[in-house]
PDB file of C-alpha atoms in Angstrom:
ATOM      1  CA  MET A   1      18.905 -20.662 -57.289  1.00 52.00           C
ATOM      2  CA  ILE A   2      21.463 -18.777 -54.921  1.00 56.00           C
ATOM      3  CA  GLU A   3      19.418 -15.536 -55.594  1.00 57.00           C
ATOM      4  CA  SER A   4      16.191 -17.394 -54.715  1.00 54.00           C
ATOM      5  CA  LEU A   5      17.795 -18.439 -51.294  1.00 51.00           C
ATOM      6  CA  ARG A   6      18.790 -15.067 -50.614  1.00 56.00           C
ATOM      7  CA  ARG A   7      15.322 -13.622 -50.978  1.00 55.00           C
ATOM      8  CA  SER A   8      13.855 -16.373 -48.906  1.00 54.00           C
ATOM      9  CA  ARG A   9      16.149 -15.361 -46.204  1.00 58.00           C
ATOM     10  CA  LYS A  10      15.283 -11.543 -46.104  1.00 57.00           C
ATOM     11  CA  PRO A  11      12.526 -10.719 -43.945  1.00 57.00           C
ATOM     12  CA  SER A  12       9.327  -9.296 -45.599  1.00 55.00           C
ATOM     13  CA  SER A  13       7.830  -6.175 -44.571  1.00 55.00           C
ATOM     14  CA  GLU A  14       4.955  -8.050 -42.972  1.00 56.00           C
ATOM     15  CA  GLN A  15       7.350  -9.739 -40.522  1.00 53.00           C
ATOM     16  CA  PHE A  16       8.579  -6.227 -39.414  1.00 55.00           C
ATOM     17  CA  GLN A  17       5.048  -4.854 -39.005  1.00 59.00           C
ATOM     18  CA  THR A  18       4.049  -7.969 -36.555  1.00 61.00           C
ATOM     19  CA  ALA A  19       7.127  -8.415 -34.396  1.00 67.00           C
ATOM     20  CA  GLY A  20       7.050  -6.551 -31.127  1.00 80.00           C
ATOM     21  CA  PHE A  21       5.279  -3.710 -29.171  1.00 83.00           C
ATOM     22  CA  THR A  22       4.470  -0.257 -30.212  1.00 90.00           C
ATOM     23  CA  LEU A  23       5.724   2.580 -27.949  1.00 90.00           C
ATOM     24  CA  THR A  24       2.356   3.369 -26.771  1.00 92.00           C
ATOM     25  CA  GLU A  25       1.560  -0.319 -25.794  1.00 89.00           C
ATOM     26  CA  GLY A  26       4.812  -0.204 -23.834  1.00 90.00           C
ATOM     27  CA  LEU A  27       3.921   2.909 -22.055  1.00 92.00           C
ATOM     28  CA  ILE A  28       0.587   1.623 -21.059  1.00 94.00           C
ATOM     29  CA  VAL A  29       2.171  -1.418 -19.608  1.00 92.00           C
ATOM     30  CA  ALA A  30       4.644   0.721 -17.686  1.00 93.00           C
ATOM     31  CA  VAL A  31       1.818   3.094 -16.289  1.00 93.00           C
ATOM     32  CA  ILE A  32      -0.153  -0.327 -15.050  1.00 94.00           C
ATOM     33  CA  ILE A  33       2.789  -1.605 -13.349  1.00 92.00           C
ATOM     34  CA  GLY A  34       3.535   1.894 -11.770  1.00 91.00           C
ATOM     35  CA  LEU A  35      -0.087   1.975 -10.328  1.00 90.00           C
ATOM     36  CA  LEU A  36       0.067  -1.456  -9.135  1.00 90.00           C
ATOM     37  CA  VAL A  37       3.656  -0.833  -7.081  1.00 88.00           C
ATOM     38  CA  ALA A  38       1.904   2.423  -5.822  1.00 88.00           C
ATOM     39  CA  ILE A  39      -1.024   0.691  -4.537  1.00 89.00           C
ATOM     40  CA  ALA A  40       0.990  -2.337  -3.036  1.00 86.00           C
ATOM     41  CA  ALA A  41       3.953  -0.602  -1.637  1.00 85.00           C
ATOM     42  CA  PRO A  42       2.133   0.950   1.439  1.00 84.00           C
ATOM     43  CA  SER A  43       0.758  -2.611   2.415  1.00 83.00           C
ATOM     44  CA  PHE A  44       4.029  -4.226   1.871  1.00 86.00           C
ATOM     45  CA  PHE A  45       6.088  -1.701   3.848  1.00 84.00           C
ATOM     46  CA  GLY A  46       3.553  -2.314   6.676  1.00 84.00           C
ATOM     47  CA  PHE A  47       3.870  -6.070   6.392  1.00 87.00           C
ATOM     48  CA  TRP A  48       7.593  -5.486   6.649  1.00 89.00           C
ATOM     49  CA  GLN A  49       7.388  -3.392   9.824  1.00 88.00           C
ATOM     50  CA  GLN A  50       5.187  -6.070  11.467  1.00 89.00           C
ATOM     51  CA  ARG A  51       7.680  -8.863  10.416  1.00 92.00           C
ATOM     52  CA  GLN A  52      10.479  -7.082  11.850  1.00 93.00           C
ATOM     53  CA  ILE A  53       8.996  -6.327  15.064  1.00 93.00           C
ATOM     54  CA  ASN A  54       7.736  -9.702  15.534  1.00 94.00           C
ATOM     55  CA  ILE A  55      11.053 -10.911  15.011  1.00 95.00           C
ATOM     56  CA  ALA A  56      12.597  -8.631  17.552  1.00 95.00           C
ATOM     57  CA  ARG A  57      10.142  -9.510  20.229  1.00 96.00           C
ATOM     58  CA  ASP A  58      10.712 -13.225  19.614  1.00 97.00           C
ATOM     59  CA  MET A  59      14.458 -12.549  19.964  1.00 96.00           C
ATOM     60  CA  VAL A  60      14.091 -10.915  23.389  1.00 96.00           C
ATOM     61  CA  TYR A  61      11.600 -13.734  24.492  1.00 97.00           C
ATOM     62  CA  GLN A  62      14.198 -16.349  23.586  1.00 97.00           C
ATOM     63  CA  ALA A  63      17.075 -14.428  25.125  1.00 97.00           C
ATOM     64  CA  LEU A  64      14.936 -14.264  28.417  1.00 96.00           C
ATOM     65  CA  ARG A  65      14.458 -18.117  28.180  1.00 96.00           C
ATOM     66  CA  VAL A  66      18.183 -18.602  27.736  1.00 97.00           C
ATOM     67  CA  THR A  67      18.864 -16.705  30.745  1.00 96.00           C
ATOM     68  CA  GLN A  68      16.476 -18.350  32.720  1.00 96.00           C
ATOM     69  CA  ALA A  69      17.771 -21.923  31.350  1.00 96.00           C
ATOM     70  CA  ASP A  70      21.292 -20.716  31.946  1.00 97.00           C
ATOM     71  CA  ALA A  71      20.461 -19.805  35.585  1.00 96.00           C
ATOM     72  CA  MET A  72      19.299 -23.299  36.159  1.00 96.00           C
ATOM     73  CA  GLN A  73      22.094 -25.259  34.407  1.00 97.00           C
ATOM     74  CA  GLN A  74      24.998 -23.198  35.829  1.00 96.00           C
ATOM     75  CA  ARG A  75      23.153 -23.266  39.176  1.00 96.00           C
ATOM     76  CA  SER A  76      24.050 -19.484  39.620  1.00 95.00           C
ATOM     77  CA  ASP A  77      21.833 -16.339  39.652  1.00 95.00           C
ATOM     78  CA  ARG A  78      21.617 -14.586  36.142  1.00 96.00           C
ATOM     79  CA  ARG A  79      20.541 -11.316  34.858  1.00 95.00           C
ATOM     80  CA  PHE A  80      18.927 -10.293  31.559  1.00 96.00           C
ATOM     81  CA  SER A  81      19.569  -6.663  30.735  1.00 96.00           C
ATOM     82  CA  ILE A  82      18.357  -4.770  27.710  1.00 96.00           C
ATOM     83  CA  ARG A  83      19.286  -1.338  26.869  1.00 95.00           C
ATOM     84  CA  GLU A  84      19.097   1.365  24.150  1.00 92.00           C
ATOM     85  CA  ARG A  85      22.430   2.537  22.943  1.00 91.00           C
ATOM     86  CA  ASN A  86      22.992   4.932  19.873  1.00 88.00           C
ATOM     87  CA  GLY A  87      19.458   4.293  18.453  1.00 85.00           C
ATOM     88  CA  ARG A  88      19.943   0.463  18.762  1.00 90.00           C
ATOM     89  CA  ILE A  89      18.358  -2.006  21.224  1.00 94.00           C
ATOM     90  CA  GLU A  90      21.061  -4.393  22.836  1.00 96.00           C
ATOM     91  CA  TRP A  91      20.612  -7.211  25.276  1.00 96.00           C
ATOM     92  CA  ALA A  92      22.877  -9.060  27.567  1.00 97.00           C
ATOM     93  CA  ASN A  93      22.587 -12.378  29.699  1.00 96.00           C
ATOM     94  CA  HIS A  94      25.270 -12.154  32.529  1.00 96.00           C
ATOM     95  CA  LEU A  95      26.081 -13.349  35.852  1.00 96.00           C
ATOM     96  CA  GLU A  96      24.177 -11.052  38.383  1.00 93.00           C
ATOM     97  CA  ALA A  97      27.471 -10.462  40.265  1.00 93.00           C
ATOM     98  CA  VAL A  98      28.791  -8.701  37.150  1.00 94.00           C
ATOM     99  CA  PRO A  99      27.303  -5.132  36.756  1.00 93.00           C
ATOM    100  CA  ALA A 100      25.567  -4.420  33.467  1.00 92.00           C
ATOM    101  CA  THR A 101      27.932  -1.652  32.726  1.00 91.00           C
ATOM    102  CA  GLN A 102      31.101  -3.996  32.821  1.00 94.00           C
ATOM    103  CA  VAL A 103      29.271  -6.491  30.379  1.00 94.00           C
ATOM    104  CA  THR A 104      31.033  -6.797  27.014  1.00 93.00           C
ATOM    105  CA  THR A 105      28.878  -9.231  25.193  1.00 93.00           C
ATOM    106  CA  TRP A 106      25.821  -7.138  24.287  1.00 96.00           C
ATOM    107  CA  GLN A 107      23.951  -8.710  21.368  1.00 96.00           C
ATOM    108  CA  PRO A 108      22.143  -6.288  19.141  1.00 95.00           C
ATOM    109  CA  LEU A 109      18.529  -6.542  18.025  1.00 93.00           C
ATOM    110  CA  ILE A 110      17.165  -5.465  14.354  1.00 90.00           C
ATOM    111  CA  ASP A 111      17.961  -2.198  13.223  1.00 89.00           C
ATOM    112  CA  GLY A 112      14.915   0.322  13.474  1.00 88.00           C
ATOM    113  CA  VAL A 113      13.449  -1.345  16.535  1.00 91.00           C
ATOM    114  CA  VAL A 114      13.508   0.813  19.608  1.00 91.00           C
ATOM    115  CA  LEU A 115      12.118   0.636  23.134  1.00 91.00           C
ATOM    116  CA  ALA A 116       8.527   2.095  23.339  1.00 90.00           C
ATOM    117  CA  ASP A 117       7.816   5.241  25.312  1.00 86.00           C
ATOM    118  CA  ILE A 118       5.061   3.164  27.415  1.00 86.00           C
ATOM    119  CA  ASP A 119       4.812  -0.179  28.989  1.00 86.00           C
ATOM    120  CA  ASN A 120       8.600  -0.762  29.827  1.00 89.00           C
ATOM    121  CA  THR A 121       7.954  -1.695  33.462  1.00 87.00           C
ATOM    122  CA  LEU A 122      11.060  -4.046  34.031  1.00 88.00           C
ATOM    123  CA  THR A 123      13.294  -2.568  36.979  1.00 88.00           C
ATOM    124  CA  LYS A 124      15.782   0.123  35.306  1.00 91.00           C
ATOM    125  CA  ALA A 125      18.912   1.371  36.706  1.00 91.00           C
ATOM    126  CA  GLY A 126      21.393   3.546  34.695  1.00 91.00           C
ATOM    127  CA  GLY A 127      19.489   3.275  31.533  1.00 92.00           C
ATOM    128  CA  ILE A 128      19.254  -0.411  31.564  1.00 95.00           C
ATOM    129  CA  HIS A 129      16.145  -2.282  32.010  1.00 93.00           C
ATOM    130  CA  TYR A 130      16.563  -5.840  33.737  1.00 93.00           C
ATOM    131  CA  THR A 131      15.227  -8.722  35.394  1.00 92.00           C
ATOM    132  CA  ARG A 132      17.057 -11.553  37.497  1.00 92.00           C
ATOM    133  CA  PHE A 133      16.621 -15.468  37.711  1.00 93.00           C
ATOM    134  CA  ASP A 134      17.803 -17.484  40.615  1.00 93.00           C
ATOM    135  CA  MET A 135      19.369 -20.950  40.081  1.00 93.00           C
ATOM    136  CA  TYR A 136      16.116 -22.585  40.018  1.00 93.00           C
ATOM    137  CA  GLY A 137      14.728 -20.266  37.085  1.00 92.00           C
ATOM    138  CA  ASN A 138      12.413 -18.241  39.290  1.00 91.00           C
ATOM    139  CA  LEU A 139      12.476 -14.503  39.427  1.00 89.00           C
ATOM    140  CA  LYS A 140      14.894 -13.235  42.283  1.00 84.00           C
ATOM    141  CA  SER A 141      12.976 -10.095  42.827  1.00 70.00           C
ATOM    142  CA  LYS A 142      13.561  -7.948  45.577  1.00 58.00           C
ATOM    143  CA  ALA A 143      11.132  -5.220  43.791  1.00 55.00           C
ATOM    144  CA  ILE A 144       7.910  -5.986  42.211  1.00 54.00           C
ATOM    145  CA  GLY A 145       9.218  -4.143  39.038  1.00 50.00           C
ATOM    146  CA  GLU A 146      11.206  -7.249  38.047  1.00 58.00           C
ATOM    147  CA  GLN A 147       7.904  -8.546  36.821  1.00 77.00           C
ATOM    148  CA  GLY A 148       7.146  -6.543  34.173  1.00 86.00           C
ATOM    149  CA  THR A 149       6.969  -5.714  30.446  1.00 90.00           C
ATOM    150  CA  ILE A 150       9.511  -4.882  27.667  1.00 91.00           C
ATOM    151  CA  THR A 151       7.900  -3.220  25.020  1.00 92.00           C
ATOM    152  CA  LEU A 152       9.450  -2.648  21.517  1.00 92.00           C
ATOM    153  CA  THR A 153       8.153  -0.550  18.667  1.00 91.00           C
ATOM    154  CA  ILE A 154       9.264   0.538  15.269  1.00 88.00           C
ATOM    155  CA  SER A 155       7.245   3.456  14.143  1.00 69.00           C
ATOM    156  CA  GLY A 156       5.923   4.709  17.882  1.00 62.00           C
ATOM    157  CA  LYS A 157       2.450   3.572  16.798  1.00 68.00           C
ATOM    158  CA  ARG A 158       0.778   1.229  19.303  1.00 65.00           C
ATOM    159  CA  ASP A 159      -0.401  -1.032  16.620  1.00 70.00           C
ATOM    160  CA  THR A 160       3.422  -1.847  15.877  1.00 82.00           C
ATOM    161  CA  ASN A 161       4.247  -2.288  19.789  1.00 90.00           C
ATOM    162  CA  ARG A 162       5.209  -5.939  20.704  1.00 92.00           C
ATOM    163  CA  CYS A 163       6.154  -6.885  23.865  1.00 92.00           C
ATOM    164  CA  VAL A 164       7.364  -9.848  26.374  1.00 93.00           C
ATOM    165  CA  VAL A 165       5.737  -9.980  29.660  1.00 90.00           C
ATOM    166  CA  VAL A 166       7.514 -11.645  32.616  1.00 89.00           C
ATOM    167  CA  SER A 167       4.147 -12.246  34.488  1.00 81.00           C
ATOM    168  CA  THR A 168       4.912 -14.433  37.937  1.00 79.00           C
ATOM    169  CA  VAL A 169       7.567 -15.117  40.395  1.00 76.00           C
ATOM    170  CA  LEU A 170       8.090 -18.264  38.949  1.00 82.00           C
ATOM    171  CA  GLY A 171       9.554 -16.636  35.850  1.00 83.00           C
ATOM    172  CA  ALA A 172       6.436 -17.382  33.603  1.00 89.00           C
ATOM    173  CA  LEU A 173       6.974 -15.439  30.259  1.00 92.00           C
ATOM    174  CA  ARG A 174       4.600 -14.383  27.423  1.00 91.00           C
ATOM    175  CA  LYS A 175       4.437 -12.493  24.443  1.00 92.00           C
ATOM    176  CA  GLY A 176       1.836  -9.679  23.755  1.00 89.00           C
ATOM    177  CA  GLN A 177       1.185  -7.018  21.345  1.00 87.00           C
ATOM    178  CA  GLY A 178      -0.064  -3.372  21.391  1.00 85.00           C
ATOM    179  CA  GLN A 179      -3.681  -2.631  22.092  1.00 85.00           C
ATOM    180  CA  ALA A 180      -6.009   0.262  21.510  1.00 83.00           C
ATOM    181  CA  ARG A 181      -7.382  -0.051  25.201  1.00 86.00           C
ATOM    182  CA  ALA A 182      -5.497  -0.275  28.300  1.00 84.00           C
ATOM    183  CA  ASN A 183      -5.716  -3.475  30.413  1.00 86.00           C
ATOM    184  CA  ASP A 184      -6.782  -3.449  34.336  1.00 85.00           C
ATOM    185  CA  ASN A 185      -2.950  -2.510  34.980  1.00 80.00           C
ATOM    186  CA  GLU A 186      -3.180   0.245  32.666  1.00 83.00           C
ATOM    187  CA  ARG A 187      -0.898  -1.214  30.131  1.00 83.00           C
ATOM    188  CA  PHE A 188      -1.430  -0.943  26.503  1.00 85.00           C
ATOM    189  CA  CYS A 189       0.822  -4.071  25.315  1.00 84.00           C
ATOM    190  CA  TYR A 190      -0.657  -7.438  26.994  1.00 82.00           C
TER     191      TYR A 190
END
């Protein structure tokens, strides 16, 4: 009886033949997965770039809105400043009386996002683009350049450009994206 129990516990040769995959089947599956990854990777990379640049644009838009709200709440003139430093974009919301070079609270944007070579039309001084809001949330502009655009990019191609436009002296803000054709103001991000 003990001998028969030992025999029943031993796997038969048929069980070994039907279990698992052959080496050839495993290689075929690996090749198919590799092809699918090779096809999907560029699309995923493009999707990831678009997502990153949209997040960065939304951060700049919100930072401008916060600067505008702070000006109204604190009843003081505020400045939104944005600069590129060491390959990174940083922004600051500060009192207008404090020069941007003395600000210590610069906030970084997402890595890999830079200022585009075109369509950055806010006033620029000392490598820093800025716009100012008065205590009512309106643009405090001595120059027409304070109404303008900040354009961000990842790869430098226009289809990845995203911008925030300060469009009126009342401080109206809107988001835009890169276009193939220039608008009436010869801007590609609108």
